[in-house]
PDB file of C-alpha atoms in Angstrom:
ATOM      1  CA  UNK A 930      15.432   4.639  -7.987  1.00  0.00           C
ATOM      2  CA  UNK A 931      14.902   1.034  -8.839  1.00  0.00           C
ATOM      3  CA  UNK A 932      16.425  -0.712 -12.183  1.00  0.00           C
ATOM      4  CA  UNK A 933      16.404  -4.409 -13.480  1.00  0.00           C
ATOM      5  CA  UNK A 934      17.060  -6.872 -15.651  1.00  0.00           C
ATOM      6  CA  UNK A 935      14.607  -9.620 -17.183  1.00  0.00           C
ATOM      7  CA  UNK A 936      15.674 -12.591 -19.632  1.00  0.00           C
ATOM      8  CA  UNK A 937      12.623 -14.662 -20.883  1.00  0.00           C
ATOM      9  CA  UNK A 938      13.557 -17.831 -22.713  1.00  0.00           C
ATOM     10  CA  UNK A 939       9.726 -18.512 -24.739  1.00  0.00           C
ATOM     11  CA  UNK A 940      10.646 -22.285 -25.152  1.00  0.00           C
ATOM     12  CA  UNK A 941       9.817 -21.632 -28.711  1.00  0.00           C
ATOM     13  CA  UNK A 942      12.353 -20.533 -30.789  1.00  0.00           C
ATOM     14  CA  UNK A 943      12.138 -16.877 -28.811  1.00  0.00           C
ATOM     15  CA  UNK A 944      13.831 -15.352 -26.759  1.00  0.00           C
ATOM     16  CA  UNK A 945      13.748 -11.823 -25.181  1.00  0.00           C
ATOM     17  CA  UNK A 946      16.124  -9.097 -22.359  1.00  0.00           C
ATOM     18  CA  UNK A 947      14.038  -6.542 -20.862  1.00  0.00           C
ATOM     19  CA  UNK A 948      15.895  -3.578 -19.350  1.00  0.00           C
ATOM     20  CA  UNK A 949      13.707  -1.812 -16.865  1.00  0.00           C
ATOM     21  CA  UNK A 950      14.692   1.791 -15.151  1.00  0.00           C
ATOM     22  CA  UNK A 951      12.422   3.747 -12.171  1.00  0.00           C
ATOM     23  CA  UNK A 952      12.587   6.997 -10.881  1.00  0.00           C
ATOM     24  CA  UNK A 953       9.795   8.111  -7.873  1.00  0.00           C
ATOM     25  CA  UNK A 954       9.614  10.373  -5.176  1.00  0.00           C
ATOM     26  CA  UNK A 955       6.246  11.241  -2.707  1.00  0.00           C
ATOM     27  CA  UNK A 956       5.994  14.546  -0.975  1.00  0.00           C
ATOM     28  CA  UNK A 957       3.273  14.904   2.244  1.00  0.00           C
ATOM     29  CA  UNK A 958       2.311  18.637   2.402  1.00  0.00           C
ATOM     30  CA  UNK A 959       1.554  20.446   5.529  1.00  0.00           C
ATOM     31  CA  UNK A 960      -1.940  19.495   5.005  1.00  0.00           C
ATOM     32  CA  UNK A 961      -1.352  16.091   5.142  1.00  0.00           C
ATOM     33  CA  UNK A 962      -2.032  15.558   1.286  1.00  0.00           C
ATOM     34  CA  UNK A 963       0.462  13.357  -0.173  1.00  0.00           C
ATOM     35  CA  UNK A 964       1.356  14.070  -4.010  1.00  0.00           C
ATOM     36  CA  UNK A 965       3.916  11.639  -5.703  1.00  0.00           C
ATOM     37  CA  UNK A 966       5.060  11.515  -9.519  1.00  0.00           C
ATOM     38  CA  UNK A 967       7.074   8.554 -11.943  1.00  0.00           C
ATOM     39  CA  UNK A 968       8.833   7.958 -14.520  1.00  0.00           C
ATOM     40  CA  UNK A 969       9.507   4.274 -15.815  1.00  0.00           C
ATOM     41  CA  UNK A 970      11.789   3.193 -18.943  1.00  0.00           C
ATOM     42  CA  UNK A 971      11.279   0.019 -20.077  1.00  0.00           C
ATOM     43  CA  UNK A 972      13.736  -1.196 -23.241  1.00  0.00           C
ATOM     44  CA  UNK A 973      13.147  -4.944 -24.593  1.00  0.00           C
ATOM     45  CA  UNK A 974      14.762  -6.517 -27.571  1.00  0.00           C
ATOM     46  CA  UNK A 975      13.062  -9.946 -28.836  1.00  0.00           C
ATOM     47  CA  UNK A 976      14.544 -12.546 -30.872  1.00  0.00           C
ATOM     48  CA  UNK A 977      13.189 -15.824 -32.443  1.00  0.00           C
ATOM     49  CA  UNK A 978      13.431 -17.597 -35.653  1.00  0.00           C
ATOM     50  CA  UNK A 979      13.786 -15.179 -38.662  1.00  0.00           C
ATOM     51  CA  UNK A 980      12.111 -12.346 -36.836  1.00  0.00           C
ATOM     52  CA  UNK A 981      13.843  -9.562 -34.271  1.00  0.00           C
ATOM     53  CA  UNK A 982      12.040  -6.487 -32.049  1.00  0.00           C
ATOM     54  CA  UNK A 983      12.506  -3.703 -29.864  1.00  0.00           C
ATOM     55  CA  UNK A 984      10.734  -1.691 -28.292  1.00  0.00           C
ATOM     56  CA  UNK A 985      10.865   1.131 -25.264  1.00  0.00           C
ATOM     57  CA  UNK A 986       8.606   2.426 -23.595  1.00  0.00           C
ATOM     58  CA  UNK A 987       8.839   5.862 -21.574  1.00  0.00           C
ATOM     59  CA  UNK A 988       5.687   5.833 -18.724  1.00  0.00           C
ATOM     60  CA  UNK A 989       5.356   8.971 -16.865  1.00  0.00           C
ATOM     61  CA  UNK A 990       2.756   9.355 -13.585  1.00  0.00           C
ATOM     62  CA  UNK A 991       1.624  12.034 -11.156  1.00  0.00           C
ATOM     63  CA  UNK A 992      -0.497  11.369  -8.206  1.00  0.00           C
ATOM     64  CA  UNK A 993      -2.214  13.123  -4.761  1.00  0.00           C
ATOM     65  CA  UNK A 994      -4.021  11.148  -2.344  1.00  0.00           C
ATOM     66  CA  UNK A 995      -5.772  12.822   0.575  1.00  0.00           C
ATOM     67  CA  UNK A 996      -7.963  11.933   3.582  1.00  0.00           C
ATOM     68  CA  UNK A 997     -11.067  13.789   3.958  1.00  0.00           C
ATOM     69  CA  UNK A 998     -11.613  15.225   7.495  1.00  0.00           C
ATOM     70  CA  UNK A 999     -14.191  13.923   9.720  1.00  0.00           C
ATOM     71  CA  UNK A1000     -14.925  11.352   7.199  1.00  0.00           C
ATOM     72  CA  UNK A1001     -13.393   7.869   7.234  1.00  0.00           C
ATOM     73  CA  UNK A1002     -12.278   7.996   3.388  1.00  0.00           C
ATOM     74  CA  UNK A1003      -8.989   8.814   1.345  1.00  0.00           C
ATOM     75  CA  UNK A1004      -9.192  10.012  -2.108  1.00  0.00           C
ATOM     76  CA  UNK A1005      -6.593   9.559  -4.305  1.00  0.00           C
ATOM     77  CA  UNK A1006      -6.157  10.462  -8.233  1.00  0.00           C
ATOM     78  CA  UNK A1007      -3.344   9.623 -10.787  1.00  0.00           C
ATOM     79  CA  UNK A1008      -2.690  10.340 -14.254  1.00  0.00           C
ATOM     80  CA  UNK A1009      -0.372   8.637 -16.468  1.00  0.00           C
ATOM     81  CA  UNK A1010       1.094   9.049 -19.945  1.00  0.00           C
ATOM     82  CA  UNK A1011       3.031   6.017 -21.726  1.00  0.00           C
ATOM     83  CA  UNK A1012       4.791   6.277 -25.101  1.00  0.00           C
ATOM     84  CA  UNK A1013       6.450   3.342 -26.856  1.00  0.00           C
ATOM     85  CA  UNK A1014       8.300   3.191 -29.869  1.00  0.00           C
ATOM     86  CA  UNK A1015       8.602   0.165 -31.869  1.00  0.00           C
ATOM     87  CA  UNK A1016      10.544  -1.820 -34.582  1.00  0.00           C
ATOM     88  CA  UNK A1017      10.726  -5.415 -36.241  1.00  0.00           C
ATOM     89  CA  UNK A1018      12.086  -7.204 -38.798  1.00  0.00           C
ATOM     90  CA  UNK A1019      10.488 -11.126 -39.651  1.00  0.00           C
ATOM     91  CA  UNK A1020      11.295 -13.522 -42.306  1.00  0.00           C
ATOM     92  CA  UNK A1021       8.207 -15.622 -43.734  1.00  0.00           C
ATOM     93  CA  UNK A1022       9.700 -18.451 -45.767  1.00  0.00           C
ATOM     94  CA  UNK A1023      11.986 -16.740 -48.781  1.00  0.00           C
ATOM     95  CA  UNK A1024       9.832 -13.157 -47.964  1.00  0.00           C
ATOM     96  CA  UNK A1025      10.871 -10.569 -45.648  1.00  0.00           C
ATOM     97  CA  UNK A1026       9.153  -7.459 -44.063  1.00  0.00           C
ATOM     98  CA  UNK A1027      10.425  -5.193 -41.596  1.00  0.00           C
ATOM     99  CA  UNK A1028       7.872  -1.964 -39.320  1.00  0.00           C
ATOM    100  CA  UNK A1029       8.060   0.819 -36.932  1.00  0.00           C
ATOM    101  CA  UNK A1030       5.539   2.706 -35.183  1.00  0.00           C
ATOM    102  CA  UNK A1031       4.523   4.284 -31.924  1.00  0.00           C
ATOM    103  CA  UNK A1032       1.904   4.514 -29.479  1.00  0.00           C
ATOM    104  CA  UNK A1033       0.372   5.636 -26.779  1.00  0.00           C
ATOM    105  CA  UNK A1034      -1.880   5.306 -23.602  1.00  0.00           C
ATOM    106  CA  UNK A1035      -3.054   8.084 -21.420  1.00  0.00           C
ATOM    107  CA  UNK A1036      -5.437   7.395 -18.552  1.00  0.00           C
ATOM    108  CA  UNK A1037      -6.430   9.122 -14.959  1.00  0.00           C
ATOM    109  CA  UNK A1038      -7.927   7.484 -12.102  1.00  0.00           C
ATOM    110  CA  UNK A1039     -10.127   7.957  -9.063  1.00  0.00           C
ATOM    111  CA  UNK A1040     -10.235   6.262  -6.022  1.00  0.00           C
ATOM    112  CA  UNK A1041     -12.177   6.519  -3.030  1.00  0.00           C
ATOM    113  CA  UNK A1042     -11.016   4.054   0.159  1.00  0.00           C
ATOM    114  CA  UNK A1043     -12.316   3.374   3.372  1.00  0.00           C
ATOM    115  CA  UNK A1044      -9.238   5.378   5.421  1.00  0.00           C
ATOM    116  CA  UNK A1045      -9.263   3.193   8.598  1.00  0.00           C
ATOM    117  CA  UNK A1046      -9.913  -0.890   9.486  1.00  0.00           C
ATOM    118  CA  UNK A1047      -8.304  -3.874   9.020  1.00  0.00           C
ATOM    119  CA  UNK A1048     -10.836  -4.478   5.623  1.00  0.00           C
ATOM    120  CA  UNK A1049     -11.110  -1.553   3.329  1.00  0.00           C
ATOM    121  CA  UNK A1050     -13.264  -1.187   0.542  1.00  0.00           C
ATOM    122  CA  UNK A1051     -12.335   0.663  -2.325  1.00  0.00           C
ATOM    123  CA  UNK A1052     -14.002   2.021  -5.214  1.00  0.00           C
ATOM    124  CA  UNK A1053     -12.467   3.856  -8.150  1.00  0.00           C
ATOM    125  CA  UNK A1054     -13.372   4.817 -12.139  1.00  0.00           C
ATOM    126  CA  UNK A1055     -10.793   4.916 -14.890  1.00  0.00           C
ATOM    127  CA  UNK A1056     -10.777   7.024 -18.296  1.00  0.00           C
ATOM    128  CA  UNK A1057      -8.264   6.899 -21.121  1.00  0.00           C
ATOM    129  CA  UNK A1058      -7.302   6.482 -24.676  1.00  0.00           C
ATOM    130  CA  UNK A1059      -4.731   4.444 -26.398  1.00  0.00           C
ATOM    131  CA  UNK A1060      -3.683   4.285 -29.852  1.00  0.00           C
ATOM    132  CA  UNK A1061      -0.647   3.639 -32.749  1.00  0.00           C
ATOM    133  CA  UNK A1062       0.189   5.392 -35.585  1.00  0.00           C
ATOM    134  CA  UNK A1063      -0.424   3.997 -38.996  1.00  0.00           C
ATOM    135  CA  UNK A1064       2.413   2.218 -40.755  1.00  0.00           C
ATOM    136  CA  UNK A1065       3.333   0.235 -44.194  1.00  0.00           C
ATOM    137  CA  UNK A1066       5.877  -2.532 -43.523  1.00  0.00           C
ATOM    138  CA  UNK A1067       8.884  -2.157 -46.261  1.00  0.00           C
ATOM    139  CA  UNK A1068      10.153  -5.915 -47.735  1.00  0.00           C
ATOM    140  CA  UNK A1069       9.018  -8.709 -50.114  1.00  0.00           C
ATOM    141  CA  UNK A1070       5.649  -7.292 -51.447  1.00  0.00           C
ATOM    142  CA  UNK A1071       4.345 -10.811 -50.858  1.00  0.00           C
ATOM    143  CA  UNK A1072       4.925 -10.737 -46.882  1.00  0.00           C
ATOM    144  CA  UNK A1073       4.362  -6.478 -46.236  1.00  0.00           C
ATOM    145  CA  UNK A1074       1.617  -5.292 -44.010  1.00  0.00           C
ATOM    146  CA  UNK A1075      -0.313  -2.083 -43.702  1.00  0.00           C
ATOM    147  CA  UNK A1076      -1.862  -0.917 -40.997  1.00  0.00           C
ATOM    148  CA  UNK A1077      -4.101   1.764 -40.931  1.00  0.00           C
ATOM    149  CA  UNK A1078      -3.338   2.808 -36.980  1.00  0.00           C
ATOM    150  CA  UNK A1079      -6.127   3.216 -34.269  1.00  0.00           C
ATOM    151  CA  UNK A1080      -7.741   5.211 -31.500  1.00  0.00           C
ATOM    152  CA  UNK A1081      -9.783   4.071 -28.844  1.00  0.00           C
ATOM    153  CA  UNK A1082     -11.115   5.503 -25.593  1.00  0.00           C
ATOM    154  CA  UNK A1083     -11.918   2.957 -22.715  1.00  0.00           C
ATOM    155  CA  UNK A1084     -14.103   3.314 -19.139  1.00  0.00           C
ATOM    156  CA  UNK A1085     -13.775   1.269 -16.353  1.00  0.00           C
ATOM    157  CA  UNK A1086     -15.050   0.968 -12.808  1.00  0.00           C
ATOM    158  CA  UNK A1087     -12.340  -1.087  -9.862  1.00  0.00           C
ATOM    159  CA  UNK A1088     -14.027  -2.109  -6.769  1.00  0.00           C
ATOM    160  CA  UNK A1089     -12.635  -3.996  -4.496  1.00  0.00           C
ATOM    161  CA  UNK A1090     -11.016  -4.624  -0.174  1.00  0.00           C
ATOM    162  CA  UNK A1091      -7.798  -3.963   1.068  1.00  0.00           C
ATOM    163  CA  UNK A1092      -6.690  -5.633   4.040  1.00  0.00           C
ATOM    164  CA  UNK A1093      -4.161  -4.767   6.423  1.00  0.00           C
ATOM    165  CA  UNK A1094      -3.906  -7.537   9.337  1.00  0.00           C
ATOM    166  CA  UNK A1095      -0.542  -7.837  10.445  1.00  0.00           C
ATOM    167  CA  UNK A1096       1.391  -9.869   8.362  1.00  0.00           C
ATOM    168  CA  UNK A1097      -1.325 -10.328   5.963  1.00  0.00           C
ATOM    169  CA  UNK A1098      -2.004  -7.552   3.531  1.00  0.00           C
ATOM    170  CA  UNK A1099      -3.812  -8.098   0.168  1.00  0.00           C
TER     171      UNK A1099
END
């Protein structure tokens, strides 16, 4: 269990608390596999000149990692779901507006790591999509947005080294 507290101070006008809460736990089977799962909660409140926001997000994770026998590699996989809700108020001059909506991001990952050595490549892909829901800001007419929401899928390859030297890991 982890938990925390964040205060940013923008130097702008802005200022925003971040309350952050963790939950984890990993499980190695009898095969050696080890399979671990998450759950984050992230609340922040913003405030600035003529404007306020909050928002909390809910992030939820399952993972296995394993090392293959008589090879010198670990694969590991993970997927995650994150849902945030959202809501503002901001003042433009004598015009006011005020919006809520949610979204979300889902991804999964693969990884496949060098198991042994003090450098350790890595290579993994990623898949997901994020998105919002559409909204209509309610206020002065002459400051209201609309948005018409979005979905988008995104791809990615990660390579990259570990390295595990003592003191020095990166």
């Amino acid at each position: 269990f982890t938990a925390g507290r964040i205060n940013h101070d923008m130097g702008n006008g802005y200022s925003a608390e971040s309350n952050a809460f963790g939950l984890g736990y990993n499980h190695v089977t009898d095969n050696a596999m080890t399979v671990g799962l998450g759950m984050n909660r992230i609340i922040t409140d913003i405030t600035g000149e003529g404007s306020t926001g909050s928002m909390s997000t809910t992030v939820l994770s399952l993972g296995a990692s394993k090392h293959i026998d008589n090879s010198d590699i670990t694969v590991s996989g993970q997927a995650n779901a994150a849902n945030t809700d959202l809501s503002y108020t901001r003042t433009i001059g004598d015009f006011s507006a005020a919006g809520s909506t949610t979204s979300s991001d889902r991804w999964a990952t693969v990884t496949v790591e060098k198991s042994t050595g003090v450098v350790r490549p890595f290579a993994g892909y990623t898949i997901g999509t994020k998105s919002h829901k559409a909204f209509a800001e309610t206020g002065d007419v002459q400051a209201a947005l609309l948005d018409a929401g979005n979905s988008e899928t995104y791809r990615y390859p990660t390579i990259g080294l570990n390295i595990d030297n003592g003191p020095v890991t990166a």
